[in-house]
CSV table of C-alpha atoms in Angstrom, one decimal:
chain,number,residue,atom,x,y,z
A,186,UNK,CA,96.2,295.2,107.0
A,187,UNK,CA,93.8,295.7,109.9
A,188,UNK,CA,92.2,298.9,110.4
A,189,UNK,CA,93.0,299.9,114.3
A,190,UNK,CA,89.4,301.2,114.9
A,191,UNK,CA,87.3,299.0,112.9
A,192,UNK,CA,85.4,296.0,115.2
A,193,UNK,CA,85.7,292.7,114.9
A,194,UNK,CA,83.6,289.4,115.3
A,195,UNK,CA,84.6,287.1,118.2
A,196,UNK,CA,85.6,284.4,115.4
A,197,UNK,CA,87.8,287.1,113.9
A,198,UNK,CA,90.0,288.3,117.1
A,199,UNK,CA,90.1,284.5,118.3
A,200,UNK,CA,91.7,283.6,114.7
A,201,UNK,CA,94.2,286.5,114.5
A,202,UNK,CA,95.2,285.2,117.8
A,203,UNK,CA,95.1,281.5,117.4
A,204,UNK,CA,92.6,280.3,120.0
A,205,UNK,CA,89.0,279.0,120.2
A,206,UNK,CA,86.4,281.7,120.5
A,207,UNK,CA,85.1,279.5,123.3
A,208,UNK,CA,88.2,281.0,125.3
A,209,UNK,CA,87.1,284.7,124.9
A,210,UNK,CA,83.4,283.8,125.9
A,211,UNK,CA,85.2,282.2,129.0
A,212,UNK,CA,87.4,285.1,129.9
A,213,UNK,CA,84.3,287.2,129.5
A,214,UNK,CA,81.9,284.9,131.8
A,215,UNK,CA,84.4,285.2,134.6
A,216,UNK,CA,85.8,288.9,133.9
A,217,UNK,CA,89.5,288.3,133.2
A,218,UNK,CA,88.8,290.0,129.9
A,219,UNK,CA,85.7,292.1,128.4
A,220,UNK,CA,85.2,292.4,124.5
A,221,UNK,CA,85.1,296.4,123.2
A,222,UNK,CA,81.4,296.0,122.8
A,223,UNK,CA,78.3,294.0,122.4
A,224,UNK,CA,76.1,294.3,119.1
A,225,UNK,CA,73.0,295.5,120.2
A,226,UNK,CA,71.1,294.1,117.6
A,227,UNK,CA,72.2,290.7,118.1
A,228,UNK,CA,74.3,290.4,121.2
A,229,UNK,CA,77.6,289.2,119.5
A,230,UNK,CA,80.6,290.0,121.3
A,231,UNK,CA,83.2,292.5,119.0
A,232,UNK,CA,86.8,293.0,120.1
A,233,UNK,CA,89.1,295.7,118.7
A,234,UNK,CA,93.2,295.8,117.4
A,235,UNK,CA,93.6,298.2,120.7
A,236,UNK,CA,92.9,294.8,122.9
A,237,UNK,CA,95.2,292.3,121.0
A,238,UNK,CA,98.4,293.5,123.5
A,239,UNK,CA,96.2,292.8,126.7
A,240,UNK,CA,95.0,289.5,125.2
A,241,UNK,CA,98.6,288.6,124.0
A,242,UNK,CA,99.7,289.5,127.8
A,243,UNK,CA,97.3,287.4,129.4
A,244,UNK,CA,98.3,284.0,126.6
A,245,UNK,CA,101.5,284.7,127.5
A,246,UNK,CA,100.9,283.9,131.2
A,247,UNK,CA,98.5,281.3,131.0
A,248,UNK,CA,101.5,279.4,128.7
A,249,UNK,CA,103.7,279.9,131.6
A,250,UNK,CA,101.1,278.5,133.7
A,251,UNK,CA,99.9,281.5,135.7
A,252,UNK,CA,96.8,280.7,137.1
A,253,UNK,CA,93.6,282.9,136.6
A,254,UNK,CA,93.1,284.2,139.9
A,255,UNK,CA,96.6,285.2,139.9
A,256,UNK,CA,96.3,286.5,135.7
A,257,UNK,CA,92.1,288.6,136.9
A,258,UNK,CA,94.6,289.8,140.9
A,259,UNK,CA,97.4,291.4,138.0
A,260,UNK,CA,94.4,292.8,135.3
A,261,UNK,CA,92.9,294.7,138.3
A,262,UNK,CA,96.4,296.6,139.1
A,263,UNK,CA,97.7,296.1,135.6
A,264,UNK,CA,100.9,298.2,135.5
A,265,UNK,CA,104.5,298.5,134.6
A,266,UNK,CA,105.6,297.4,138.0
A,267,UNK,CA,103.5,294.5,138.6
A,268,UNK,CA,104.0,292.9,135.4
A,269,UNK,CA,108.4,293.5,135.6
A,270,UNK,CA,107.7,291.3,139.0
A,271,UNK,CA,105.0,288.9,137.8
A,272,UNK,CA,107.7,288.2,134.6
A,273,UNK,CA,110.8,288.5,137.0
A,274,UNK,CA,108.9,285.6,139.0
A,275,UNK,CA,108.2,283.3,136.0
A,276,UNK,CA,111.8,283.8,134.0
A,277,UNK,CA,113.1,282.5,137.4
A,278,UNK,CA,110.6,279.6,137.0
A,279,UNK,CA,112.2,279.0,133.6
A,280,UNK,CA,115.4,278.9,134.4
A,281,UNK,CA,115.1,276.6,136.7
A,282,UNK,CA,112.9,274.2,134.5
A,283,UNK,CA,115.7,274.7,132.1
A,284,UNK,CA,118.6,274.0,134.4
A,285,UNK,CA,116.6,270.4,135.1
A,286,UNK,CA,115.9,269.7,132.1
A,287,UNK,CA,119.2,270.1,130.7
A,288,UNK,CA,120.3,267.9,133.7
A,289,UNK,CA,118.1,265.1,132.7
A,290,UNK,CA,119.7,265.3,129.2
A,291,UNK,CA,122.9,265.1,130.8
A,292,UNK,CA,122.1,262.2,133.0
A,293,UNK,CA,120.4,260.8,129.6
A,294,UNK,CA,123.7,261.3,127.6
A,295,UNK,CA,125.6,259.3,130.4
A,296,UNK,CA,123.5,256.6,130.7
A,297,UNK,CA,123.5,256.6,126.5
A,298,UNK,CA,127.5,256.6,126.9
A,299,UNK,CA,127.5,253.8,129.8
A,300,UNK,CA,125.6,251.6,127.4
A,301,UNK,CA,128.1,251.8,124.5
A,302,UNK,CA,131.2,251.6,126.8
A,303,UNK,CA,129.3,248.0,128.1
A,304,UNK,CA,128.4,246.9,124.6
A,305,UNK,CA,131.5,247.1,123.8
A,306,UNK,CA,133.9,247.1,126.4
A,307,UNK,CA,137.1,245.0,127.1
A,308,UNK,CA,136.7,244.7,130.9
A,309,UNK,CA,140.5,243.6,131.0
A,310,UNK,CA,141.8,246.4,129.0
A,311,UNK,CA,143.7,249.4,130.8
A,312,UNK,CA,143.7,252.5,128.9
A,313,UNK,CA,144.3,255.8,128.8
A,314,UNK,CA,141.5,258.7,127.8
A,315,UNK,CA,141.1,262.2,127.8
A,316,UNK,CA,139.0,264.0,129.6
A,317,UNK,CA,137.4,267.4,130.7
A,318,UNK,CA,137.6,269.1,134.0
A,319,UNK,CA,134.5,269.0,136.4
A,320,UNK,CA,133.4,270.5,139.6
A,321,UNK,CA,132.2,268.1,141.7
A,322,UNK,CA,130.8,267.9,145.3
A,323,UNK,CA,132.4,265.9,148.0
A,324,UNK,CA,131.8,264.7,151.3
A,325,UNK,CA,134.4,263.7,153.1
A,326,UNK,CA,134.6,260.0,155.2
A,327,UNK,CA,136.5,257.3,156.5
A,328,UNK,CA,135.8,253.8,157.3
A,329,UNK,CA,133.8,254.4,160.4
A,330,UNK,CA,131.3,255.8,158.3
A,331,UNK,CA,128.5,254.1,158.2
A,332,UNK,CA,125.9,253.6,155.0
A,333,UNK,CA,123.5,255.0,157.1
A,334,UNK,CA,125.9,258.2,157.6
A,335,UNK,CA,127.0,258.2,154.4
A,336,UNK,CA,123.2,258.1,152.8
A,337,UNK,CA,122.9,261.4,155.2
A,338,UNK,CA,125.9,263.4,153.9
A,339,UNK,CA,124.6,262.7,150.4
A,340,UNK,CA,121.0,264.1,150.8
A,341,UNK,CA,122.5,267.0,152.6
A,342,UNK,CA,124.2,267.8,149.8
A,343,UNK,CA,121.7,267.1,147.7
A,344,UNK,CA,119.5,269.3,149.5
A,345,UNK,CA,121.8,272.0,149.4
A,346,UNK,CA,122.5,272.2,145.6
A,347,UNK,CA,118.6,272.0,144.6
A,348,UNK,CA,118.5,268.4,143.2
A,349,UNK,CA,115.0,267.7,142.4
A,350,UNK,CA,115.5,264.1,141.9
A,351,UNK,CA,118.8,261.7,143.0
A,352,UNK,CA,119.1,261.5,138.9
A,353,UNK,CA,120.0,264.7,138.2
A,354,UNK,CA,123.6,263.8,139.3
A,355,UNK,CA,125.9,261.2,139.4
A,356,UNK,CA,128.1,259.7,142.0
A,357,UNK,CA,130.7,258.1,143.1
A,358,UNK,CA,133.8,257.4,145.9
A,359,UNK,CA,137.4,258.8,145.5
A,360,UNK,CA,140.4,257.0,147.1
A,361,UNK,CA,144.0,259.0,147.1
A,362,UNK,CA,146.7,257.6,145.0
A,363,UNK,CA,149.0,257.7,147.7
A,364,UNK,CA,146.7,255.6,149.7
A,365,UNK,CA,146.7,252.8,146.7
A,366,UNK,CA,151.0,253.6,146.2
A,367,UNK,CA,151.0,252.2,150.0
A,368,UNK,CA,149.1,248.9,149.1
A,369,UNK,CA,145.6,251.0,151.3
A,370,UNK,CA,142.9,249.9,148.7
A,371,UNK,CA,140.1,250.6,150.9
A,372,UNK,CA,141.0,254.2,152.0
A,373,UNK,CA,137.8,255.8,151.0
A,374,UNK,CA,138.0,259.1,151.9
A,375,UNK,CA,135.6,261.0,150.1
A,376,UNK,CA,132.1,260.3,148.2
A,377,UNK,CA,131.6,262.8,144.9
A,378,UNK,CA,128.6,264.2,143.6
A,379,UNK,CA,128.7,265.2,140.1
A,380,UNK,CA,126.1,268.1,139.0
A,381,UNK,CA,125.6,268.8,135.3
A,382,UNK,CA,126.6,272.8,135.1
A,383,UNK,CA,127.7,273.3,138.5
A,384,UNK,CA,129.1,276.3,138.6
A,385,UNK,CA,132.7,276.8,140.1
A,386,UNK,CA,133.2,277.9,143.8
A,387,UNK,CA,135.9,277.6,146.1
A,388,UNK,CA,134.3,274.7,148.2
A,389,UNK,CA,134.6,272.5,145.3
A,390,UNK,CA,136.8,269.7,144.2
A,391,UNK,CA,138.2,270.0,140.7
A,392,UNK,CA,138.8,266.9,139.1
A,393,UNK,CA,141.4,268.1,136.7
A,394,UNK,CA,141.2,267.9,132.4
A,395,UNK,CA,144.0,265.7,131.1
A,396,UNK,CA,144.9,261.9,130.6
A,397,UNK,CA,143.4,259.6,133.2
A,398,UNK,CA,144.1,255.7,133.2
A,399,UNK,CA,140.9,254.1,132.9
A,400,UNK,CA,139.9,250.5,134.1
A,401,UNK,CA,136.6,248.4,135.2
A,402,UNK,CA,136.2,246.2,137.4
A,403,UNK,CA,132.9,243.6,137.4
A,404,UNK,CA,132.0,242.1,140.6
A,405,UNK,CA,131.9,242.7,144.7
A,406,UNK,CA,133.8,245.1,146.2
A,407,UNK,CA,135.8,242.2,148.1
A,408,UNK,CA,137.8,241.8,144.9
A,409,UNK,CA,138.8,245.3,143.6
A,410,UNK,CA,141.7,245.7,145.5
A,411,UNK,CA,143.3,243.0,143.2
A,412,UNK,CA,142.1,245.2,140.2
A,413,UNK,CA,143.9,247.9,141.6
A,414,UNK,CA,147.1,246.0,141.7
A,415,UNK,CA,146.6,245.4,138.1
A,416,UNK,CA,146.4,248.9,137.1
A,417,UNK,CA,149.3,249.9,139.5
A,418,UNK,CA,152.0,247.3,137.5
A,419,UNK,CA,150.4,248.5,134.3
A,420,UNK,CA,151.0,252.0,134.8
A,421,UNK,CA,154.5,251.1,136.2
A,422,UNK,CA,155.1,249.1,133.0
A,423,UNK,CA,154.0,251.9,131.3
A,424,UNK,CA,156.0,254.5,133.0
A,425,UNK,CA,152.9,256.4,133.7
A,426,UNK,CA,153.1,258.8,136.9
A,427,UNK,CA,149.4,258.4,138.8
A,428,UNK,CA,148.1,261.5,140.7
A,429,UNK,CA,145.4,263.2,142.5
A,430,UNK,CA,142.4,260.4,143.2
A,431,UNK,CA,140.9,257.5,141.4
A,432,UNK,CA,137.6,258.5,141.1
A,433,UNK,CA,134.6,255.3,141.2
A,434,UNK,CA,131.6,255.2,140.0
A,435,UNK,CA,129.3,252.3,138.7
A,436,UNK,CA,128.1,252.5,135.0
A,437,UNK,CA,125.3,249.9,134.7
A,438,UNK,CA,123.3,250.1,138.0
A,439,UNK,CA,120.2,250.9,135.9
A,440,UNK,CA,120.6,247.0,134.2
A,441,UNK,CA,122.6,245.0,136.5
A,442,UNK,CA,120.0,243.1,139.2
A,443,UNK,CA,122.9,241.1,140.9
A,444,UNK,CA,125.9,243.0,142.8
A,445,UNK,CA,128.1,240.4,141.3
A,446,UNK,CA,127.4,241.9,137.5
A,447,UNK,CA,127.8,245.4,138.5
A,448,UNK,CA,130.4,247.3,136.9
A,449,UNK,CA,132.6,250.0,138.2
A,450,UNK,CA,134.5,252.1,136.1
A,451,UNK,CA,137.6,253.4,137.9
A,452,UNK,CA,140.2,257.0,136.3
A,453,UNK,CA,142.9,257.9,138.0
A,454,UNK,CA,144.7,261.1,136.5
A,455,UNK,CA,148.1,260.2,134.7
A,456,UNK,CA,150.9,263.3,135.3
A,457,UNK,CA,152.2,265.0,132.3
C-alpha cells in the first residue's frame, strides 16, 4: 500500500501509472504538470499519491486526443465546470466515432453476406426469405430525372444524415408493385438510402419485416423487365399476393468490372 504523504522517485510515479518517465520530464519542461518537489541534493524530480488524480485526468485526455494547449488552457481554470464541458465535448466525439464505426461493420457484414449469397447463389431461383424491418431514406423521382439529378438528391441526403463516407450506407431504387401488376417495369419512383441504426422518424419509409420474394437478376438494365415477368408468373403460380415496393440494389459492385456481370438483387414483400 502507498503511504499518501511519502515522495516518490520520477521512475516510481511513471510506473504506478504506466508511462515513460520521459513523459513527466516533458509535462514538466512545458508546464502542463509540476512534480511535488525537487531533491535539493540531487535535483531529481519526486511526485506524491495527492497528484496521481491530476495525472490520471490529464492521460485520460491525451487518450481521447485532447491536445496540450487545449489539456495546459483547462489545468490553468481546472474546475468542476470546465472539465463536465471538456468531457461533455469528447463523449460526443465518441459517440460519433462509435456510430461510424459500427456503420463500417455493418457495411462490412453486408459485403461479407453479398459474397456468400454470390458463391453460392442460383441466379434462376425465386424464393422466399424473411426479413427484418428497416428505416430507410428516400428521394423521390421519375423518369425525367436525370443521373446528374439523381447524384444531387443522394448527397443531399447524405449530407443531411451525417454520412462521413458514401459506404456507410447502402442503396438502392424502389418501383411500386402496382406499377409492375400493370406491365410499368421502369416506374422508378424512388431511390433508398439505407443507414445502419437510423433511428425512426416520421419522414421515413419503412420497409416492413415479413416474407419478401427474392430474385437476381445478372446483366444491363435493358433486360430486367423480362426478370420481372418471371417473378410475377412465379408468384402467381405460387399464389403469393405481392405488396408495397420491390426494393433494388446491386450486391457485387465492389467485384464486378463489366455492367454486364453486375448483379441485382430484387425483394418484393409477399402479403400474409
Amino acid at each position: 500500500m502507498i503511504e499518501k504523504n511519502k515522495l516518490l522517485t520520477i521512475g516510481q510515479f511513471a510506473a504506478i501509472h504506466g508511462i515513460n518517465k520521459k513523459t513527466l520530464m516533458w509535462y514538466d519542461e512545458i508546464g502542463l504538470f509540476k512534480p511535488a518537489c525537487i531533491n535539493p541534493e540531487n535535483g531529481y524530480r519526486c511526485y506524491n499519491y495527492h497528484q496521481s488524480p491530476i495525472l490520471e485526468t490529464i492521460l485520460l485526455l491525451r487518450e481521447l486526443d485532447v491536445s496540450i494547449t487545449e489539456i495546459q488552457s483547462f489545468m490553468k481554470n481546472r474546475s468542476a465546470e470546465s472539465l463536465k464541458c471538456l468531457l461533455d465535448e469528447k463523449i460526443a466525439e465518441l459517440d460519433r466515432q462509435v456510430m461510424h464505426l459500427k456503420a463500417v461493420r455493418k457495411t462490412l457484414h453486408n459485403h461479407r453476406q453479398n459474397m456468400s449469397t454470390l458463391l453460392t447463389m442460383d441466379l434462376s431461383e425465386i424464393s422466399v426469405v424473411k426479413k427484418e424491418r428497416h428505416c430507410l431514406v428516400t428521394v423521390d423521382i421519375d423518369q425525367d430525372v436525370s443521373f446528374e439529378k439523381e447524384v444531387e438528391l443522394i448527397t443531399a441526403q447524405t449530407s443531411r444524415y451525417h454520412l462521413g463516407r458514401l459506404h456507410d450506407a447502402s442503396y438502392g431504387s424502389m418501383i411500386p408493385v402496382s406499377s409492375l401488376l400493370n406491365g410499368y417495369f421502369d416506374d422508378y419512383t424512388k431511390l433508398f438510402i439505407e443507414i445502419p441504426f437510423l433511428d425512426y422518424k416520421s419522414d421515413l419509409h419503412i420497409q416492413p419485416e415479413g416474407n419478401y420474394l427474392r430474385a437476381f437478376h445478372k446483366g444491363t438494365w435493358e433486360n430486367i423487365p423480362r426478370r420481372y415477368e418471371e417473378i410475377l408468373k412465379h408468384a402467381r403460380r405460387q399464389g403469393l399476393t405481392l405488396q408495397g415496393y420491390s426494393y433494388e440494389k446491386g450486391i457485387n459492385d465492389v467485384v464486378a468490372d463489366r455492367v454486364e456481370d453486375y448483379i441485382v438483387q430484387i425483394e418484393i414483400p409477399v402479403l400474409g
